[in-house]
CSV table of C-alpha atoms in Angstrom, one decimal:
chain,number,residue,atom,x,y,z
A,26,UNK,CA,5.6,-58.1,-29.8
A,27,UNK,CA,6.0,-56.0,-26.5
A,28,UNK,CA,3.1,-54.0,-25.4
A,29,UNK,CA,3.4,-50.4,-25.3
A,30,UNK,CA,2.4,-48.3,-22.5
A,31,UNK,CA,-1.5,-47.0,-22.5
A,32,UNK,CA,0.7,-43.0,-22.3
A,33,UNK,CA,2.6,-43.9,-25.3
A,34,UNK,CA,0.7,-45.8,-27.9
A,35,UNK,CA,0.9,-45.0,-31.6
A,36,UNK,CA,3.3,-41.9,-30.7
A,37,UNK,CA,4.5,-40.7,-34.4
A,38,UNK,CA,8.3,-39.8,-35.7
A,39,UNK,CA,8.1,-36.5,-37.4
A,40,UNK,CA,8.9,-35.7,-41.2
A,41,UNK,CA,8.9,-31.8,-40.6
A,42,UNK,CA,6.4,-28.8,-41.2
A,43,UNK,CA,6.3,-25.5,-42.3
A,44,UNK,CA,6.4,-23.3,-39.3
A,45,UNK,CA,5.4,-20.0,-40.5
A,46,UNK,CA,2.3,-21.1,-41.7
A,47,UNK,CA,1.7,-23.4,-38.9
A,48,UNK,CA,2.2,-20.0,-36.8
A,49,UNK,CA,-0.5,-18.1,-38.7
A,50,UNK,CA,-3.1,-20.6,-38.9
A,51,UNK,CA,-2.0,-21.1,-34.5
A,52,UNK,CA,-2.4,-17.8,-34.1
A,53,UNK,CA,-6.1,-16.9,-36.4
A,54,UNK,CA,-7.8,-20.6,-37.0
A,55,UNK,CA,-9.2,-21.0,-34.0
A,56,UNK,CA,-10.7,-17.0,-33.4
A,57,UNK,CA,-12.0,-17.6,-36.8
A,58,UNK,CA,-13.7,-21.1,-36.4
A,59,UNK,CA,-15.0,-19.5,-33.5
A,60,UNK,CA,-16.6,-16.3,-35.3
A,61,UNK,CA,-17.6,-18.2,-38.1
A,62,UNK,CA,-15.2,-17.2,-40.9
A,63,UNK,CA,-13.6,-19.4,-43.5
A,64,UNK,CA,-10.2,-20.5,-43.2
A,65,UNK,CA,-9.2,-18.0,-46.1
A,66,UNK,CA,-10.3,-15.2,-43.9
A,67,UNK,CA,-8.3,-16.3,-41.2
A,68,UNK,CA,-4.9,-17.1,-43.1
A,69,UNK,CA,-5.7,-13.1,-44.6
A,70,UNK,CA,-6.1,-12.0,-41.2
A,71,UNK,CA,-2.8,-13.4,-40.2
A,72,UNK,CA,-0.9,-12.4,-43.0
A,73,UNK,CA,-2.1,-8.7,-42.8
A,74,UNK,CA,-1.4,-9.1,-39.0
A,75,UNK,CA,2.3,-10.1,-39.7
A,76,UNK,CA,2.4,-7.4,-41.9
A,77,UNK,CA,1.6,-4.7,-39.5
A,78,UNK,CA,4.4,-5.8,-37.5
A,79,UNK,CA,7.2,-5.3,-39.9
A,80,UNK,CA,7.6,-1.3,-38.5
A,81,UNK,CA,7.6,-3.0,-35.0
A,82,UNK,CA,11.6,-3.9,-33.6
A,83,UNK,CA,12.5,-7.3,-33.7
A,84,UNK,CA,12.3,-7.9,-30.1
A,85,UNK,CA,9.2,-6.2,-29.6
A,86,UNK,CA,7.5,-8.5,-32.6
A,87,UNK,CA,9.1,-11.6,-30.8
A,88,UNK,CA,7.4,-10.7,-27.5
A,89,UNK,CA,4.0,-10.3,-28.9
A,90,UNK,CA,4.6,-13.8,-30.8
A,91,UNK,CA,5.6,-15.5,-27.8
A,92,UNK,CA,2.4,-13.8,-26.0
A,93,UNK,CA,0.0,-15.6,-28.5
A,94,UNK,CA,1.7,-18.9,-28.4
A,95,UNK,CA,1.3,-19.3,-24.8
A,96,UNK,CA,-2.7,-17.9,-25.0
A,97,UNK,CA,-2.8,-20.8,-27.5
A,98,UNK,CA,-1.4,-23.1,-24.7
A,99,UNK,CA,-3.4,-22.2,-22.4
A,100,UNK,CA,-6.0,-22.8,-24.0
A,101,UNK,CA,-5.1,-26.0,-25.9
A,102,UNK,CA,-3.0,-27.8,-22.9
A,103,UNK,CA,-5.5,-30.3,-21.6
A,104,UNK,CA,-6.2,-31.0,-25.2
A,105,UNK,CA,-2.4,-31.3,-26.4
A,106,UNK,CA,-1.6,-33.5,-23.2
A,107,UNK,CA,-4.4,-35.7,-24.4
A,108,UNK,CA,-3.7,-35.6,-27.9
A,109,UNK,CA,0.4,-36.4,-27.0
A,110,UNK,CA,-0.8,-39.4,-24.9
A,111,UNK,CA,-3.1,-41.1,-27.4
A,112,UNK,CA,-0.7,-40.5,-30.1
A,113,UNK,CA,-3.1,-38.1,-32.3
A,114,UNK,CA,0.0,-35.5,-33.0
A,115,UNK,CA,3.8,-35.6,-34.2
A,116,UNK,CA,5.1,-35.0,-30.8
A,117,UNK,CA,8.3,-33.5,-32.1
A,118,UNK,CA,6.0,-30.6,-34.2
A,119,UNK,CA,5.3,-29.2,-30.0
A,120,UNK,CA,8.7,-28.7,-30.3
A,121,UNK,CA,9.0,-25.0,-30.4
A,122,UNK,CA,10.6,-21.7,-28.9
A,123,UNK,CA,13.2,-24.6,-26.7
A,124,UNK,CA,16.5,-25.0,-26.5
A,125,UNK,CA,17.9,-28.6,-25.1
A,126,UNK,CA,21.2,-28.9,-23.3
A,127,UNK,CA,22.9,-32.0,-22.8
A,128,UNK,CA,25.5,-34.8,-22.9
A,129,UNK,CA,26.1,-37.6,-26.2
A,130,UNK,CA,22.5,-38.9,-25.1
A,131,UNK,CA,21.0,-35.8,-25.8
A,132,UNK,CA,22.9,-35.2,-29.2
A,133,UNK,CA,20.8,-37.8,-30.5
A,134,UNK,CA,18.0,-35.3,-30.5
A,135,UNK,CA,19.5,-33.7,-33.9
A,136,UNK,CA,21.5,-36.7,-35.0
A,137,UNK,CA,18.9,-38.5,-35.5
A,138,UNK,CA,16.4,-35.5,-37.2
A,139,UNK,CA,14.4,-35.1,-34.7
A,140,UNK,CA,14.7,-31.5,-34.3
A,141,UNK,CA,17.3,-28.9,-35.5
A,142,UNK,CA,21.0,-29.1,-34.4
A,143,UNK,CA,20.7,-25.1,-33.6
A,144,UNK,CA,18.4,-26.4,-31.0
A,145,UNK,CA,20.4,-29.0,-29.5
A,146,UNK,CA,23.0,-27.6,-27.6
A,147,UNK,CA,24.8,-30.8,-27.0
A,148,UNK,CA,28.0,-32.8,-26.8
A,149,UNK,CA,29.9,-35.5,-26.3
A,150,UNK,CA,31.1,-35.8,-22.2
A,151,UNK,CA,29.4,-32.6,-21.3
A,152,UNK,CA,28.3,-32.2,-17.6
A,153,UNK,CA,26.4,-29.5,-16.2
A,154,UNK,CA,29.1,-27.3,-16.0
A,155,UNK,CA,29.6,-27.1,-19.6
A,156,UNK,CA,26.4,-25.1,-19.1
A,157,UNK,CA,28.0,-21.6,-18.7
A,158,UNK,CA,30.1,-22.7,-22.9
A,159,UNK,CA,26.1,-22.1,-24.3
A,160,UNK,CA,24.9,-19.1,-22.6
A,161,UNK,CA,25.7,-17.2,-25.5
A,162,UNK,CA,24.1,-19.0,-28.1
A,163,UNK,CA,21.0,-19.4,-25.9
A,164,UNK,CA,20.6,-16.2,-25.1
A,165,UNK,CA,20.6,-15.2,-29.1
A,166,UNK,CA,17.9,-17.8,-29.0
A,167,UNK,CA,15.9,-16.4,-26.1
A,168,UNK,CA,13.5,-19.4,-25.4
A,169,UNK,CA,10.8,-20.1,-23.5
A,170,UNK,CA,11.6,-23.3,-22.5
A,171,UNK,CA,15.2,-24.9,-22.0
A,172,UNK,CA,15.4,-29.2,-21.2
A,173,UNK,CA,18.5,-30.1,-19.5
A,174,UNK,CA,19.5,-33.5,-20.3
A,175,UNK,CA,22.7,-34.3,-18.4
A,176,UNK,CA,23.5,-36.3,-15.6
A,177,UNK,CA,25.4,-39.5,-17.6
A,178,UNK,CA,29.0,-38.0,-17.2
A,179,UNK,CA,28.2,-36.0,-13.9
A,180,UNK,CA,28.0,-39.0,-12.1
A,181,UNK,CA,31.3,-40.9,-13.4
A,182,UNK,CA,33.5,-37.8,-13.7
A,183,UNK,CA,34.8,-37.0,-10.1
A,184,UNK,CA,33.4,-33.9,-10.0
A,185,UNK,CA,30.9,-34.2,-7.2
A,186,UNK,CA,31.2,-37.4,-4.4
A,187,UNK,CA,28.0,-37.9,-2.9
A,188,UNK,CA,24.4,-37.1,-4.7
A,189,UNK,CA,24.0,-34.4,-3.1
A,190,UNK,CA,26.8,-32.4,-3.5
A,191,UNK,CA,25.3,-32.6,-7.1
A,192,UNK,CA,22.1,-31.6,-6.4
A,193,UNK,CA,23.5,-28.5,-4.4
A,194,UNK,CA,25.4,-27.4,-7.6
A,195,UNK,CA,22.9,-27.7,-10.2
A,196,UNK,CA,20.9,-25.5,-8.1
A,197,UNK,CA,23.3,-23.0,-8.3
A,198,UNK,CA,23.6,-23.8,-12.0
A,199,UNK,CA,19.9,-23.1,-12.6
A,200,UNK,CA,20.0,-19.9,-9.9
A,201,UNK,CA,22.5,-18.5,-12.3
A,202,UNK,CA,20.4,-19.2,-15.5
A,203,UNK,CA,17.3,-17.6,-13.9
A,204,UNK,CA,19.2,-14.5,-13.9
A,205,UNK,CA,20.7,-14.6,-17.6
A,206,UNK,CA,17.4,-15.9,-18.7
A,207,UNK,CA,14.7,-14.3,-16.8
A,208,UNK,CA,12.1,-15.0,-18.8
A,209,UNK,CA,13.2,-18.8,-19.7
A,210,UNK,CA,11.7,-21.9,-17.6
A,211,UNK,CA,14.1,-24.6,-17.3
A,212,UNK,CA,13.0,-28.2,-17.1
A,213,UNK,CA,15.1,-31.0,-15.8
A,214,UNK,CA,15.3,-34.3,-17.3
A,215,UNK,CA,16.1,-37.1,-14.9
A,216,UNK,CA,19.1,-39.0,-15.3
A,217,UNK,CA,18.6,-42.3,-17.8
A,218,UNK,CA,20.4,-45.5,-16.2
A,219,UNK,CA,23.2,-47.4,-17.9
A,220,UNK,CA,22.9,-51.1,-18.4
A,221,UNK,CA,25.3,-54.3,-18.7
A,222,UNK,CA,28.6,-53.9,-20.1
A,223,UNK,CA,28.6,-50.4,-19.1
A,224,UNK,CA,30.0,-50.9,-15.4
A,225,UNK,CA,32.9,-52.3,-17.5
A,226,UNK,CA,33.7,-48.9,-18.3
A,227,UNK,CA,32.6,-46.8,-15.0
A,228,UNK,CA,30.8,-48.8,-11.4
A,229,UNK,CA,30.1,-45.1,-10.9
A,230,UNK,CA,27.4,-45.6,-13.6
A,231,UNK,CA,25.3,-48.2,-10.6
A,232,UNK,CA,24.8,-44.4,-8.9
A,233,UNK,CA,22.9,-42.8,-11.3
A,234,UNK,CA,19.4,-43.7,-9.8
A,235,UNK,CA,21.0,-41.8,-6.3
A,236,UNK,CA,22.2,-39.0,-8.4
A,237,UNK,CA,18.7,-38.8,-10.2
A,238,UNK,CA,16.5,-39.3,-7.2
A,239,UNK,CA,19.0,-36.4,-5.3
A,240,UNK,CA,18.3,-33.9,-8.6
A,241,UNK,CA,14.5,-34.7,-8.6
A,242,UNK,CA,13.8,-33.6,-4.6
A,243,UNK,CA,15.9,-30.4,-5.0
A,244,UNK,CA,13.3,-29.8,-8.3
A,245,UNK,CA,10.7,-30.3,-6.0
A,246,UNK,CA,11.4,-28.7,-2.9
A,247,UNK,CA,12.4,-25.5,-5.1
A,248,UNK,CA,9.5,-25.8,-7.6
A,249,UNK,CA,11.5,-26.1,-10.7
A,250,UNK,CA,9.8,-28.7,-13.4
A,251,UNK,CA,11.5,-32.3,-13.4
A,252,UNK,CA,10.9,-34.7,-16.1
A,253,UNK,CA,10.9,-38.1,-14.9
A,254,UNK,CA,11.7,-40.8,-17.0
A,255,UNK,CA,12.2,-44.1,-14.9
A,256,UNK,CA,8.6,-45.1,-16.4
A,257,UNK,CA,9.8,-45.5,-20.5
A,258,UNK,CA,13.6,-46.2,-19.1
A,259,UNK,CA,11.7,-49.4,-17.5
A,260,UNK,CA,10.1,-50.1,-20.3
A,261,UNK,CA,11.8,-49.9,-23.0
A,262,UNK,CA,15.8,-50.8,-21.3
A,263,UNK,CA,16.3,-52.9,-24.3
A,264,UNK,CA,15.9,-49.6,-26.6
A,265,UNK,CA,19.5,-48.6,-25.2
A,266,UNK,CA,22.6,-49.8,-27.8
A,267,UNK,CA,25.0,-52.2,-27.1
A,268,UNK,CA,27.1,-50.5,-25.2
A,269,UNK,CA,24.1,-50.2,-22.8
A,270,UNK,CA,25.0,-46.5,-22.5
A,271,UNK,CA,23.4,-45.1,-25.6
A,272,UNK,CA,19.7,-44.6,-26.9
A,273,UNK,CA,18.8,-46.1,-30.2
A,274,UNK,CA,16.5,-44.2,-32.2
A,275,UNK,CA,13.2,-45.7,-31.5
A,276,UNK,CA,13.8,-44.5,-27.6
A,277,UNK,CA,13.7,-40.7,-28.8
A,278,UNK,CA,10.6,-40.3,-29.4
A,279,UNK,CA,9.3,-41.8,-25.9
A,280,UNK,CA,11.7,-39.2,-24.5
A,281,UNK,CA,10.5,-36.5,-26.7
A,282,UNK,CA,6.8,-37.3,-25.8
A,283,UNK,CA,7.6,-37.1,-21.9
A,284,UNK,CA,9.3,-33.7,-22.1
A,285,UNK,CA,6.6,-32.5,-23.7
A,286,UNK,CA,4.3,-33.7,-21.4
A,287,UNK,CA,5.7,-32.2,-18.6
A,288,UNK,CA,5.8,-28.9,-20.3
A,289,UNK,CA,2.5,-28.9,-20.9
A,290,UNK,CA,1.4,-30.5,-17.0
A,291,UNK,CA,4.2,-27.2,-16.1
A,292,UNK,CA,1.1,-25.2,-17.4
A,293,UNK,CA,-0.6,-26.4,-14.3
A,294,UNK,CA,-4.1,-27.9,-15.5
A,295,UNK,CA,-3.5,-31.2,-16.3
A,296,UNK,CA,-3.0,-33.4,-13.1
A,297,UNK,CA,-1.8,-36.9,-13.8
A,298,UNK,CA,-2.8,-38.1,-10.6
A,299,UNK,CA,-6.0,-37.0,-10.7
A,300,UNK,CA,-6.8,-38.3,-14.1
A,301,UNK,CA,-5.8,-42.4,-13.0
């Protein structure tokens, strides 16, 4: 049996939760184990909380929401990091107030139950310029966070000849969704390689390491978060399907875990580096 990675040990598939309750006990449990109340008190004091809100606008109720969710990041990141790492928490219950955009790798995501298809704005052959289709439907959702997991049909569609011509238009691309999404941080998923027989169907698939490398420079040289994922792609290569362009469903939640993680890193305390 294969050894897994020290990062990714014991990393659990999800069977769902309840969220609102999850978001009142987020939002009171800890105060209240800190003061010293019971758990009873604090579920009351949440409920009467959400209460108080129902004369508040929609929009005003989802902004003071989003406020305590990301006090409860803050102060819970270096935990969570940890927690995602040792496998001690359903990585795909983090999953929250996200949007993912992608290609067929990404539709995975909901096709396998991972996480709801609402949330997946994906397809079959999309590239980066199917982007501008979902604005609409993203910005009903609003997010806080958006992954971007293209790059598979970008490279083998024509559309841009040399790496960098890539790079240069998903800048613009992300540019442009700064300014319909202000208050939305975009993270951007390296490109996953192909494998044997794929070159069968497209050489152009042998430049996706180029392509990926030339996406992950313009993320750093314009501070924009980049999810690297050459480390599980290594690892677990024989986790892609036969066509050796797909992702069985085992790979998900390797992928799932290292979004997450660089999410959570994006909150700038936890510092891989430092920590080997």
């Amino acid at each position: 049996m294969r050894k897994l990675p020290d990062r990714f040990k014991n990393i659990l598939i999800p069977a769902g939760g309840a969220l609102a309750v999850c978001l009142i006990l987020l939002l009171f449990l800890p105060r209240a184990g800190a003061a010293g109340h019971s758990d009873s008190q604090a579920v009351t004091e949440g409920v009467n909380y959400l209460r108080a809100l129902e004369s508040e606008d929609p929009e005003t109720v989802e902004n003071i929401l989003k406020e305590y969710r990301q006090a409860e990041i803050d102060a819970r990141r270096e935990e969570m990091i940890g927690e995602i790492l040792e496998g001690d928490v359903d990585v795909w219950s983090l999953f929250e107030d996200y949007a993912i955009l992608g290609d067929s790798r990404a539709v995975g995501f909901y096709y396998y139950d991972f996480l709801p298809h609402e949330r997946v704005l994906a397809g079959g052959g999309e590239t980066i310029r199917n982007i501008e289709d979902h604005m609409e439907d993203l910005q009903a959702l609003n997010p806080s966070s958006i992954f971007l997991c293209f790059g598979l049909n970008d490279t083998s569609i024509g559309y841009w000849d040399t790496p960098e011509e890539y790079a240069e238009e998903y800048l613009e691309t992300l540019e442009w969704m700064h300014e319909e999404l202000p208050d939305t941080t975009v993270y951007v998923s390296s490109i996953l390689p192909a494998h044997d027989p794929a070159f069968e169907r497209s050489s152009k698939w042998y430049n996706i390491p180029d392509f990926s490398a030339a996406v992950g420079e313009m993320c750093e040289e314009n501070g924009i978060p980049f999810v690297d994922n050459d480390e599980i792609a290594d690892e677990y290569y024989d986790l892609w399907d036969p066509d050796g362009i797909h992702l069985r469903r085992s790979f998900y939640q390797y992928w799932g875990a290292n979004l997450m993680i660089s999410f959570y890193e994006h909150q700038g305390v936890f510092d891989p580096e430092a920590e080997a």
